[in-house]
Amino acid sequence: MAEISQADIERAIKTTCATVLRNEHYFADLDGLAGDGDFGTSLATGFRQIEKEWDEIPKTDIGAMLLKISMIVSKHVGGSSGPIWGTGFMKAAMLTRGKSEIALQDLAQMLGSAIEGIQARGGAQLGDKTLLDALIPVHEKLTAQAAGGDKAAALKDAAEAADNAVDETRHLVAHRGRASQVGERSANTPDPGIVAIATILQDWCKDCGVERTPTAPEVVKATA
Amino acid sequence: MAEISQADIERAIKTTCATVLRNEHYFADLDGLAGDGDFGTSLATGFRQIEKEWDEIPKTDIGAMLLKISMIVSKHVGGSSGPIWGTGFMKAAMLTRGKSEIALQDLAQMLGSAIEGIQARGGAQLGDKTLLDALIPVHEKLTAQAAGGDKAAALKDAAEAADNAVDETRHLVAHRGRASQVGERSANTPDPGIVAIATILQDWCKDCGVERTPTAPEVVKATA
Amino acid sequence: MKKFVNDPAQFVPEFMHGIALANPDLLSYTPEFQMIVRKSGPDNAKVSVVQGSGSGHEPAHVMAVGPGMLTGACQGAVFAAPAVDSCYETIKACASDAGVLVLVNNYQGDRMAWDMATEMAVAEGINARQFWINDDVAVKDSLYTVGRRGVAGNFFVMKCCGAAADAGQSLDEVEAIAKKVNDNVRTMGVALTSCIPPAKGTPIFDIGDDEMEVGVGIHGEPGRRREKIKSADEITAELFEAVAQDIPFNSGDRVAIMVNGLGGTPITELYVIYAKAHELAEKAGYQVVRNYVGEYCTSLEMAGASLTILRLDAELEKLLDAPAETAARIF
Amino acid sequence: MKKFVNDPAQFVPEFMHGIALANPDLLSYTPEFQMIVRKSGPDNAKVSVVQGSGSGHEPAHVMAVGPGMLTGACQGAVFAAPAVDSCYETIKACASDAGVLVLVNNYQGDRMAWDMATEMAVAEGINARQFWINDDVAVKDSLYTVGRRGVAGNFFVMKCCGAAADAGQSLDEVEAIAKKVNDNVRTMGVALTSCIPPAKGTPIFDIGDDEMEVGVGIHGEPGRRREKIKSADEITAELFEAVAQDIPFNSGDRVAIMVNGLGGTPITELYVIYAKAHELAEKAGYQVVRNYVGEYCTSLEMAGASLTILRLDAELEKLLDAPAETAARIF
Ligand SMILES: Nc1ncnc2c1ncn2[C@@H]1O[C@H](COP(=O)(O)OP(=O)(O)O)[C@@H](O)[C@H]1O
Ligand SMILES: Nc1ncnc2c1ncn2[C@@H]1O[C@H](COP(=O)(O)OP(=O)(O)O)[C@@H](O)[C@H]1O
Ligand SMILES: [Mg+2]
Ligand SMILES: [Mg+2]
Ligand SMILES: [Mg+2]
Ligand SMILES: [Mg+2]
């Protein structure tokens, strides 16, 4: 019962495609506030391609699937998002080679490995106002819930952590990505990467029947 | 008494300098309506230079003086106005070589020769909406008055002819100069060259104590 | 007015000073006549080729002076013909026993100034002649005006005449080349925005946010029509049609295609136009054997472009390939 | 949006197609990876030099491919780093026994993409290394950001490395040249207007009618300060001061000066800036032995300019003088 199947992961990816494509312009607008406005398009280009190649993506095991997704992202996504999301999927893929079912604990480890990869790739730390500021607390929650094995509770906690990260980082000055180039001007605008993570998790909640009401206004808007 | 002295010509030139410099921007604005807006500056550049070099301009005879003025114009005035005004002064100079006094008849001939020169240079005909549309009727009036020898009457007639030309040509389409390149769009705007001639003659009237009230609104404005 | 200028009245002498400073071994600059001549001066064994016109079209005119191109050139104020004396002094500074060919873009002010200057030079015993360039198909010739305008096709006339002159061809021969190029080159332009001459301080014409001027002149003269802006491919097709039908060019012709930026359009957009023009030329059966994409004849910072087609033959191809060195350069 | 575009999403592939069509003998274009490589391909006896970055800076990157410059380059969307695969495929297409030097302008997106691509290439046995260019003095380095930006000085790194590689120098030697150029080159820019990426359709930043952004980045990043527009001489003096004091340059130095247009500024205005920069350099005792005035690294149609000073020595002068042939050309 605490196992996560290949089909669960597939559904999560498909839900993510929908989230990202629905918010293509909204995420771009958010990036435009302090960054260069390409985040929405960059991400949508990648997930649109994932949808397009869906039937050819290997479903033999979770690792093969995630590896292919990582390759699609590397091929089609430019800007900082290409290397960041490509690295994340790649790291997650490496831990799930040959597996078609994983435990909640495995999921937490995959995310931990993705976080490490993204940090090595882009040098960002907690508090630099990047999507790591959402991923790191999400990882903590998943790890905490792993022993109990309650998938719904874990998802709810994770979504809440990311949701909170949007509001908690709003005042920060960005130190990475294009938004870092405007210095102080990036304070008081939400980071689009954090909003994207929170929105994706919120959509996963809905999809899995986990009841949760989003709190950060941008997530409310993106899930509406 | 009907003789025109070297000093008279000198005064007329100096008055013209004042007319042109006072109207630098206004003539430019008029050229901007259908042309390229450089007429006021081009003309002012030339007459400003005439003022500047005034003391070095030979005063030995009218011809030498006008030749030097023609040379100053050729050196400093660009656009169509350089060749047109330069040619006009050159032709007038050639008829007055060695003379320090001329008759009204000579003045009419000088203008006639200037008109011929300008026509040969730029190919414009009466009705093409250029300053020739002022100069040609002015020449007729001068010729008609030459026999009588009344300088004041001749000047008054000349100023009236140029003044009328402004209004009479307003509706025409320009066939020469930059204004000709806008075709129909040049109709219903006054030609700046015609306005300049009329304004100069009106200022000469004032300077010579000839009473006359300008009629064309642009001339009223330029002499105000 | 968003420009790098000091005193707007000194804009032309200041930029000419900059060009001269940047090319000390190539050019000499005479501020009095706004004139730039090859440092090496004229060569009595070779025809000199000169030109001059209003400023604002750079690299046209003074930036085209140098071995393989012009012998000398002078500038007027922005968009105004040079003073007669500038033209005269330029001919004099370039006087050569082999003769002087004056290439004049066909505008009334320029023609009158160079007419006078050439007459003066000839009267002094200089063997000088004029040739008028008029490649713009936008405006129809007319008895009442000075005729078609000279625009970006000017580059090819200068390049071929400069190469022929430097190869030692006679004045008659160089003039014949000018005529051959002019007879075989056609251009039409389109403006998306206006431009601001520094001394004027305001745009030379107004244009709506969604409008373009098809057939615009290089001083902002109105063209064939004002219309709503279209896609790059549609605009290119319209320019191509107008240019190609004019001579007309024929299937099998060897041609050069030039996509010239009017000053404010990025080179990438010019390549989008080039791609379509190339395709249309191939469809029409032309062999595109040379191409020129970039700025050759501009209108200050105007956003816009012109399309030029030149029919080639072995002689012109050789002249185009000859080396040339001017202030317009990359390396 | 006053631009020559068709489908804005296809803008980059369309202009790359145009560049390839216009240079059939020089370049090969691979649409799948938005990649352009020398037609002749890599030479195993020579180091390959590659680069790639966001579009909108042309002629930088793909228009710098050709003998004497880059071996290959790839483009991202306008102002966005290329996809990792594009970078990887470009390294692969340029793989040479003598090695591959990847010149990366120092932006986080570009660095991450080329880091991954270089790691992948090295894992496959390709002898590839990266070098980061960061000549912009406007923004101070900081522990928290990726550091100074690479801007127009990039041209000199590409030119010198390209010449050294084609002269047969080793990967270590070519990398040492990159370092020497980067250590001796400094740039600062100023923007008078914003610009509009085709796919965005709106300006990347807002700026008042009488304002300029001093120290602007080539993607419109804010610089040192926003202030009222000044005279060309005052602006030049400010740029000069910032650039000259940074290394600092010293009296007696032999230098190259570059005045680079950001896309929408006419070349004449760049020469007004050059005249002042040249005067200031002479006053400071530098010997100005090379100059580059024109567009080398742009931001679409942005009106603005940057000033670059490069300290030279006999080695760099020779490398700058070596012939090169790219899609950016006049004749
Ligand atoms: N070094 C980094 N590490 C992790 N995430 C980052 C980093 N830099 C940027 N991001 C995330 O990526 C998002 C922006 O992505 P995108 O717009 O594609 O990149 P760019 O900043 O190059 O335009 C930011 O909102 C931020 O969350
Ligand atoms: N061919 C011509 N013959 C006589 N006068 C002319 C001719 N062309 C233009 N003009 C006069 O010159 C004036 C414009 O001068 P200017 O603005 O200096 O020339 P351009 O038209 O070259 O800009 C016109 O108003 C007209 O009166
Ligand atoms: Mg972004
Ligand atoms: Mg005019
Ligand atoms: Mg004019
Ligand atoms: Mg970006």
Coordinates of N, CA and C in Angstrom, one line a residue, chain D residues 3-175:
Chain D
K3 N 8.7 44.6 -36.5 CA 9.8 43.7 -36.8 C 9.4 42.9 -38.1
F4 N 10.5 42.4 -38.7 CA 10.3 41.5 -39.8 C 10.4 40.1 -39.2
V5 N 9.2 39.6 -38.9 CA 9.1 38.2 -38.4 C 7.9 37.5 -39.0
N6 N 8.0 36.2 -39.0 CA 6.8 35.4 -39.4 C 6.3 34.9 -38.1
D7 N 6.3 33.6 -37.9 CA 5.9 33.0 -36.6 C 7.0 33.3 -35.6
P8 N 6.7 34.1 -34.5 CA 7.8 34.5 -33.6 C 8.5 33.3 -33.0
A9 N 7.8 32.2 -32.8 CA 8.5 31.0 -32.3 C 9.5 30.4 -33.2
Q10 N 9.4 30.8 -34.5 CA 10.3 30.2 -35.5 C 11.4 31.2 -35.9
F11 N 11.5 32.4 -35.1 CA 12.4 33.4 -35.5 C 13.9 32.9 -35.6
V12 N 14.3 32.2 -34.5 CA 15.7 31.8 -34.5 C 16.0 30.8 -35.6
P13 N 15.2 29.7 -35.8 CA 15.6 28.9 -36.9 C 15.5 29.6 -38.3
E14 N 14.6 30.5 -38.4 CA 14.4 31.2 -39.7 C 15.6 32.1 -40.0
F15 N 16.1 32.8 -39.0 CA 17.3 33.6 -39.4 C 18.6 32.7 -39.6
M16 N 18.6 31.6 -38.8 CA 19.8 30.7 -39.0 C 19.7 30.1 -40.4
H17 N 18.5 29.8 -40.9 CA 18.4 29.3 -42.2 C 18.9 30.3 -43.2
G18 N 18.5 31.6 -43.0 CA 19.0 32.7 -43.9 C 20.5 32.8 -43.9
I19 N 21.1 32.7 -42.7 CA 22.6 32.8 -42.7 C 23.2 31.6 -43.5
A20 N 22.6 30.5 -43.3 CA 23.2 29.3 -44.0 C 23.0 29.4 -45.5
L21 N 21.8 29.9 -45.9 CA 21.6 30.1 -47.4 C 22.5 31.1 -48.0
A22 N 22.8 32.1 -47.2 CA 23.7 33.1 -47.7 C 25.2 32.7 -47.7
N23 N 25.5 31.6 -47.0 CA 26.9 31.2 -46.9 C 27.1 29.7 -47.2
P24 N 26.6 29.3 -48.4 CA 26.6 27.9 -48.7 C 28.0 27.2 -48.7
D25 N 29.0 28.0 -49.1 CA 30.3 27.4 -49.1 C 31.1 27.4 -47.8
L26 N 30.6 28.3 -46.9 CA 31.3 28.5 -45.7 C 30.7 27.7 -44.5
L27 N 29.4 27.5 -44.5 CA 28.8 27.0 -43.2 C 27.8 25.9 -43.5
S28 N 27.7 25.0 -42.5 CA 26.6 24.0 -42.6 C 25.7 24.2 -41.4
Y29 N 24.5 24.1 -41.6 CA 23.5 24.4 -40.5 C 22.7 23.1 -40.2
T30 N 22.6 22.8 -38.9 CA 21.8 21.6 -38.5 C 20.6 22.1 -37.6
P31 N 19.5 22.2 -38.3 CA 18.3 22.8 -37.6 C 18.0 22.1 -36.3
E32 N 18.1 20.8 -36.2 CA 17.7 20.1 -35.0 C 18.4 20.6 -33.8
F33 N 19.6 21.1 -33.9 CA 20.4 21.6 -32.8 C 20.7 23.1 -32.9
Q34 N 20.0 23.8 -33.7 CA 20.3 25.2 -34.0 C 21.8 25.5 -33.9
M35 N 22.5 24.7 -34.8 CA 23.9 24.6 -34.8 C 24.5 25.0 -36.1
I36 N 25.5 25.8 -36.2 CA 26.2 26.1 -37.4 C 27.7 25.8 -37.3
V37 N 28.2 25.0 -38.2 CA 29.6 24.6 -38.1 C 30.3 24.9 -39.5
R38 N 31.6 25.2 -39.4 CA 32.3 25.4 -40.7 C 32.0 24.3 -41.6
K39 N 31.8 24.6 -42.9 CA 31.6 23.6 -43.9 C 32.7 22.6 -44.0
S40 N 33.9 23.1 -43.8 CA 35.1 22.2 -43.9 C 35.2 21.3 -42.7
G41 N 34.4 21.5 -41.6 CA 34.4 20.7 -40.4 C 35.6 20.9 -39.6
P42 N 35.8 20.1 -38.5 CA 37.0 20.3 -37.7 C 38.2 19.7 -38.4
D43 N 39.3 20.1 -38.0 CA 40.6 19.6 -38.5 C 41.3 19.0 -37.4
N44 N 41.6 17.7 -37.5 CA 42.2 17.0 -36.4 C 43.6 17.5 -35.9
A45 N 44.2 18.2 -36.8 CA 45.5 18.8 -36.5 C 45.4 20.1 -35.7
K46 N 44.2 20.6 -35.7 CA 44.0 21.9 -35.1 C 42.9 21.9 -34.0
V47 N 43.1 22.7 -33.0 CA 42.1 22.9 -31.9 C 40.9 23.5 -32.5
S48 N 39.7 23.0 -32.1 CA 38.5 23.6 -32.5 C 38.0 24.6 -31.4
V49 N 37.5 25.7 -31.8 CA 37.0 26.7 -30.9 C 35.5 26.8 -31.1
V50 N 34.7 26.6 -30.0 CA 33.3 26.7 -30.2 C 32.7 27.7 -29.1
Q51 N 31.5 28.1 -29.4 CA 30.7 29.0 -28.5 C 29.3 28.8 -28.8
G52 N 28.4 29.4 -27.9 CA 27.0 29.3 -28.2 C 26.4 30.0 -27.0
S53 N 25.2 30.6 -27.3 CA 24.6 31.4 -26.3 C 23.2 31.7 -26.7
G54 N 22.5 32.6 -26.0 CA 21.2 33.0 -26.5 C 21.3 33.8 -27.8
S55 N 20.2 33.8 -28.5 CA 20.1 34.6 -29.8 C 19.9 36.1 -29.4
G56 N 20.0 37.0 -30.4 CA 19.8 38.4 -30.2 C 21.0 39.2 -30.0
H57 N 22.2 38.5 -30.1 CA 23.5 39.3 -29.9 C 24.2 39.3 -31.2
E58 N 23.6 38.9 -32.3 CA 24.3 38.8 -33.6 C 25.0 40.1 -34.0
P59 N 26.2 40.1 -34.6 CA 26.8 38.9 -35.2 C 27.5 37.9 -34.2
A60 N 27.4 38.2 -32.9 CA 28.1 37.3 -32.0 C 27.6 35.8 -32.2
H61 N 28.4 34.9 -31.9 CA 28.1 33.4 -31.9 C 28.0 32.9 -33.4
V62 N 26.9 32.5 -33.9 CA 26.9 31.8 -35.2 C 27.4 32.6 -36.3
M63 N 27.3 33.9 -36.3 CA 27.9 34.7 -37.4 C 29.4 34.9 -37.2
A64 N 30.0 34.3 -36.2 CA 31.4 34.3 -36.0 C 32.1 33.0 -36.4
V65 N 31.3 32.1 -37.0 CA 31.9 30.8 -37.4 C 32.5 30.9 -38.7
G66 N 33.7 30.4 -38.9 CA 34.4 30.4 -40.2 C 35.9 30.4 -39.9
P67 N 36.6 30.2 -41.0 CA 38.1 30.1 -40.9 C 38.7 31.3 -40.1
G68 N 39.5 31.1 -39.2 CA 40.1 32.2 -38.4 C 39.3 32.6 -37.2
M69 N 38.1 32.1 -37.1 CA 37.2 32.4 -35.9 C 36.7 31.1 -35.3
L70 N 35.5 30.9 -35.1 CA 34.9 29.7 -34.5 C 34.9 28.5 -35.4
T71 N 35.0 27.4 -34.9 CA 34.7 26.1 -35.7 C 33.3 25.9 -35.8
G72 N 32.5 26.1 -34.7 CA 31.1 25.9 -34.7 C 30.4 26.7 -33.5
A73 N 29.1 26.8 -33.6 CA 28.4 27.5 -32.6 C 27.0 27.1 -32.6
C74 N 26.3 27.3 -31.5 CA 24.8 27.0 -31.5 C 24.1 28.2 -30.8
Q75 N 22.8 28.2 -31.0 CA 22.0 29.4 -30.5 C 20.9 28.8 -29.7
G76 N 20.6 29.6 -28.6 CA 19.3 29.3 -27.9 C 18.3 30.2 -28.4
A77 N 17.1 30.2 -27.8 CA 16.1 31.2 -28.1 C 16.6 32.6 -27.8
V78 N 15.9 33.6 -28.2 CA 16.4 35.0 -27.9 C 16.7 35.1 -26.4
F79 N 17.9 35.5 -26.1 CA 18.3 35.8 -24.7 C 18.3 34.6 -23.8
A80 N 18.1 33.4 -24.3 CA 18.1 32.2 -23.4 C 19.2 31.2 -23.8
A81 N 19.9 30.7 -22.8 CA 21.0 29.7 -23.1 C 20.5 28.6 -24.0
P82 N 21.4 28.1 -24.9 CA 21.0 27.0 -25.7 C 20.7 25.7 -24.9
A83 N 19.9 24.8 -25.5 CA 19.6 23.6 -24.8 C 21.0 22.8 -24.6
V84 N 21.0 22.0 -23.6 CA 22.2 21.2 -23.3 C 22.6 20.4 -24.5
D85 N 21.7 19.7 -25.2 CA 22.0 18.9 -26.3 C 22.6 19.6 -27.4
S86 N 22.1 20.9 -27.7 CA 22.7 21.7 -28.7 C 24.2 21.9 -28.4
C87 N 24.5 22.2 -27.2 CA 25.9 22.4 -26.8 C 26.7 21.2 -27.0
Y88 N 26.1 20.1 -26.5 CA 26.8 18.8 -26.6 C 27.1 18.4 -28.1
E89 N 26.0 18.6 -28.9 CA 26.2 18.2 -30.4 C 27.2 19.1 -31.1
T90 N 27.3 20.4 -30.6 CA 28.2 21.3 -31.2 C 29.6 20.9 -30.9
I91 N 29.9 20.5 -29.6 CA 31.2 20.0 -29.3 C 31.5 18.8 -30.1
K92 N 30.5 17.9 -30.2 CA 30.7 16.6 -30.9 C 31.1 16.9 -32.4
A93 N 30.3 17.8 -33.0 CA 30.5 18.1 -34.4 C 31.8 18.8 -34.7
C94 N 32.4 19.4 -33.6 CA 33.7 20.0 -33.8 C 34.8 19.3 -33.1
A95 N 34.6 18.0 -32.7 CA 35.6 17.2 -32.0 C 36.8 17.1 -32.9
S96 N 38.0 17.3 -32.2 CA 39.2 17.3 -33.0 C 40.3 16.6 -32.1
D97 N 41.2 15.9 -32.7 CA 42.2 15.2 -31.9 C 43.0 16.3 -31.1
A98 N 43.1 17.5 -31.7 CA 43.9 18.5 -31.0 C 43.1 19.1 -29.8
G99 N 41.8 18.8 -29.7 CA 41.1 19.3 -28.6 C 40.0 20.3 -29.0
V100 N 39.1 20.6 -28.0 CA 38.0 21.6 -28.3 C 38.1 22.6 -27.1
L101 N 38.1 23.9 -27.5 CA 38.0 24.9 -26.4 C 36.6 25.5 -26.6
V102 N 35.9 25.4 -25.5 CA 34.5 26.0 -25.4 C 34.6 27.4 -24.8
L103 N 34.3 28.4 -25.5 CA 34.3 29.8 -24.9 C 32.9 30.2 -24.5
V104 N 32.8 30.3 -23.2 CA 31.4 30.6 -22.7 C 31.3 32.0 -22.1
N105 N 30.4 32.8 -22.5 CA 30.1 34.1 -21.9 C 29.5 33.8 -20.5
N106 N 30.0 34.5 -19.5 CA 29.7 34.1 -18.2 C 28.3 34.5 -17.7
Y107 N 27.3 33.6 -18.1 CA 26.0 33.7 -17.6 C 25.6 32.4 -17.0
Q108 N 24.8 32.3 -16.0 CA 24.5 31.1 -15.3 C 23.9 30.0 -16.3
G109 N 22.9 30.4 -17.1 CA 22.3 29.5 -18.0 C 23.3 28.9 -18.9
D110 N 24.1 29.7 -19.5 CA 25.1 29.3 -20.5 C 26.1 28.4 -19.8
R111 N 26.6 28.8 -18.6 CA 27.6 28.0 -18.0 C 27.0 26.6 -17.6
M112 N 25.8 26.5 -17.1 CA 25.3 25.2 -16.7 C 25.1 24.3 -18.0
A113 N 24.6 24.9 -19.1 CA 24.4 24.1 -20.3 C 25.8 23.6 -20.8
W114 N 26.7 24.5 -20.9 CA 28.1 24.0 -21.4 C 28.8 23.1 -20.4
D115 N 28.6 23.3 -19.1 CA 29.2 22.4 -18.1 C 28.7 21.0 -18.4
M116 N 27.4 20.8 -18.5 CA 26.8 19.5 -18.7 C 27.3 18.9 -20.0
A117 N 27.3 19.8 -21.1 CA 27.7 19.3 -22.4 C 29.1 18.9 -22.4
T118 N 30.0 19.7 -21.8 CA 31.4 19.4 -21.8 C 31.6 18.1 -21.0
E119 N 30.9 17.9 -19.8 CA 31.1 16.7 -19.1 C 30.7 15.5 -19.9
M120 N 29.6 15.6 -20.7 CA 29.1 14.5 -21.5 C 30.1 14.2 -22.6
A121 N 30.7 15.3 -23.2 CA 31.7 15.1 -24.3 C 32.9 14.5 -23.7
V122 N 33.4 14.9 -22.6 CA 34.6 14.4 -22.0 C 34.4 12.9 -21.7
A123 N 33.2 12.6 -21.1 CA 32.9 11.2 -20.8 C 32.9 10.3 -22.1
E124 N 32.7 10.9 -23.2 CA 32.8 10.2 -24.5 C 34.2 10.2 -25.1
G125 N 35.1 10.8 -24.3 CA 36.5 10.7 -24.8 C 36.9 11.9 -25.6
I126 N 36.1 12.9 -25.7 CA 36.5 14.2 -26.4 C 37.3 15.0 -25.5
N127 N 38.4 15.6 -26.0 CA 39.3 16.4 -25.2 C 38.8 17.8 -25.2
A128 N 37.7 18.1 -24.4 CA 37.1 19.4 -24.4 C 37.3 20.2 -23.1
R129 N 37.5 21.5 -23.2 CA 37.6 22.3 -22.0 C 36.8 23.6 -22.2
Q130 N 36.5 24.2 -21.0 CA 35.7 25.4 -21.1 C 36.6 26.6 -20.7
F131 N 36.3 27.8 -21.2 CA 36.8 29.0 -20.7 C 35.7 30.0 -20.6
W132 N 35.7 30.7 -19.5 CA 34.6 31.7 -19.2 C 35.1 33.1 -19.5
I133 N 34.3 33.8 -20.3 CA 34.6 35.2 -20.6 C 33.8 36.2 -19.7
N134 N 34.4 37.1 -19.1 CA 33.7 38.0 -18.2 C 34.3 39.4 -18.2
D135 N 34.1 40.2 -19.2 CA 34.8 41.5 -19.4 C 34.0 42.7 -18.9
D136 N 32.7 42.5 -18.5 CA 31.9 43.6 -18.2 C 32.2 44.2 -16.8
V137 N 32.6 45.4 -16.8 CA 33.0 46.0 -15.5 C 31.8 46.6 -14.7
A138 N 30.6 46.6 -15.4 CA 29.5 47.3 -14.8 C 29.1 46.7 -13.5
V139 N 29.0 45.4 -13.5 CA 28.5 44.7 -12.3 C 29.7 44.1 -11.5
K140 N 29.8 44.4 -10.3 CA 30.9 43.9 -9.5 C 30.7 42.4 -9.2
D141 N 31.8 41.7 -9.1 CA 31.8 40.3 -8.8 C 31.2 40.1 -7.4
S142 N 30.7 39.0 -7.1 CA 30.1 38.8 -5.8 C 30.1 37.3 -5.5
L143 N 30.2 37.0 -4.2 CA 30.2 35.6 -3.8 C 28.8 34.9 -4.2
Y144 N 27.8 35.8 -4.2 CA 26.5 35.2 -4.3 C 26.0 35.0 -5.7
T145 N 26.7 35.6 -6.7 CA 26.2 35.5 -8.1 C 27.2 34.8 -8.9
V146 N 26.9 34.6 -10.1 CA 27.8 33.8 -11.0 C 29.0 34.7 -11.4
G147 N 29.0 36.0 -11.0 CA 30.1 36.8 -11.3 C 29.9 37.8 -12.5
R148 N 31.0 38.4 -13.0 CA 30.8 39.4 -14.0 C 30.4 38.7 -15.3
R149 N 29.7 39.6 -16.1 CA 29.1 39.1 -17.4 C 30.1 39.2 -18.5
G150 N 30.0 38.3 -19.5 CA 30.7 38.3 -20.7 C 30.0 39.2 -21.7
V151 N 30.6 40.2 -22.3 CA 29.9 41.0 -23.3 C 30.8 41.2 -24.5
A152 N 30.9 42.4 -25.0 CA 31.5 42.6 -26.4 C 33.0 42.2 -26.4
G153 N 33.7 42.1 -25.3 CA 35.1 41.7 -25.3 C 35.2 40.3 -25.8
N154 N 34.1 39.5 -25.8 CA 34.0 38.2 -26.4 C 34.6 38.1 -27.8
F155 N 34.4 39.2 -28.6 CA 34.9 39.2 -29.9 C 36.4 39.0 -30.0
F156 N 37.1 39.7 -29.1 CA 38.5 39.6 -29.1 C 39.0 38.2 -28.7
V157 N 38.3 37.6 -27.7 CA 38.7 36.2 -27.3 C 38.5 35.2 -28.5
M158 N 37.3 35.4 -29.2 CA 37.0 34.5 -30.3 C 38.1 34.7 -31.4
K159 N 38.3 36.0 -31.7 CA 39.2 36.3 -32.8 C 40.6 35.7 -32.5
C160 N 41.2 36.0 -31.3 CA 42.5 35.6 -31.0 C 42.6 34.1 -30.9
C161 N 41.7 33.4 -30.2 CA 41.7 32.0 -30.1 C 41.5 31.3 -31.5
G162 N 40.6 31.9 -32.3 CA 40.4 31.3 -33.6 C 41.7 31.4 -34.4
A163 N 42.4 32.5 -34.4 CA 43.6 32.7 -35.1 C 44.7 31.7 -34.6
A164 N 44.8 31.6 -33.3 CA 45.8 30.7 -32.7 C 45.6 29.3 -33.0
A165 N 44.3 28.9 -33.0 CA 43.9 27.5 -33.3 C 44.2 27.2 -34.7
D166 N 43.9 28.1 -35.6 CA 44.1 27.9 -37.1 C 45.6 27.9 -37.4
A167 N 46.4 28.6 -36.5 CA 47.8 28.6 -36.7 C 48.5 27.3 -36.2
G168 N 47.7 26.4 -35.6 CA 48.2 25.1 -35.2 C 48.6 25.1 -33.7
Q169 N 48.3 26.1 -32.9 CA 48.7 26.0 -31.5 C 47.9 25.0 -30.8
S170 N 48.5 24.5 -29.6 CA 47.9 23.4 -28.9 C 46.8 23.9 -28.0
L171 N 46.0 23.0 -27.5 CA 44.9 23.3 -26.6 C 45.3 24.2 -25.4
D172 N 46.4 23.8 -24.8 CA 47.0 24.6 -23.7 C 47.3 26.0 -24.2
E173 N 47.9 26.1 -25.3 CA 48.3 27.4 -25.8 C 47.1 28.3 -26.1
V174 N 46.1 27.7 -26.8 CA 44.9 28.4 -27.2 C 44.1 28.9 -25.9
E175 N 44.1 28.0 -24.9 CA 43.5 28.3 -23.7 C 44.2 29.5 -23.0

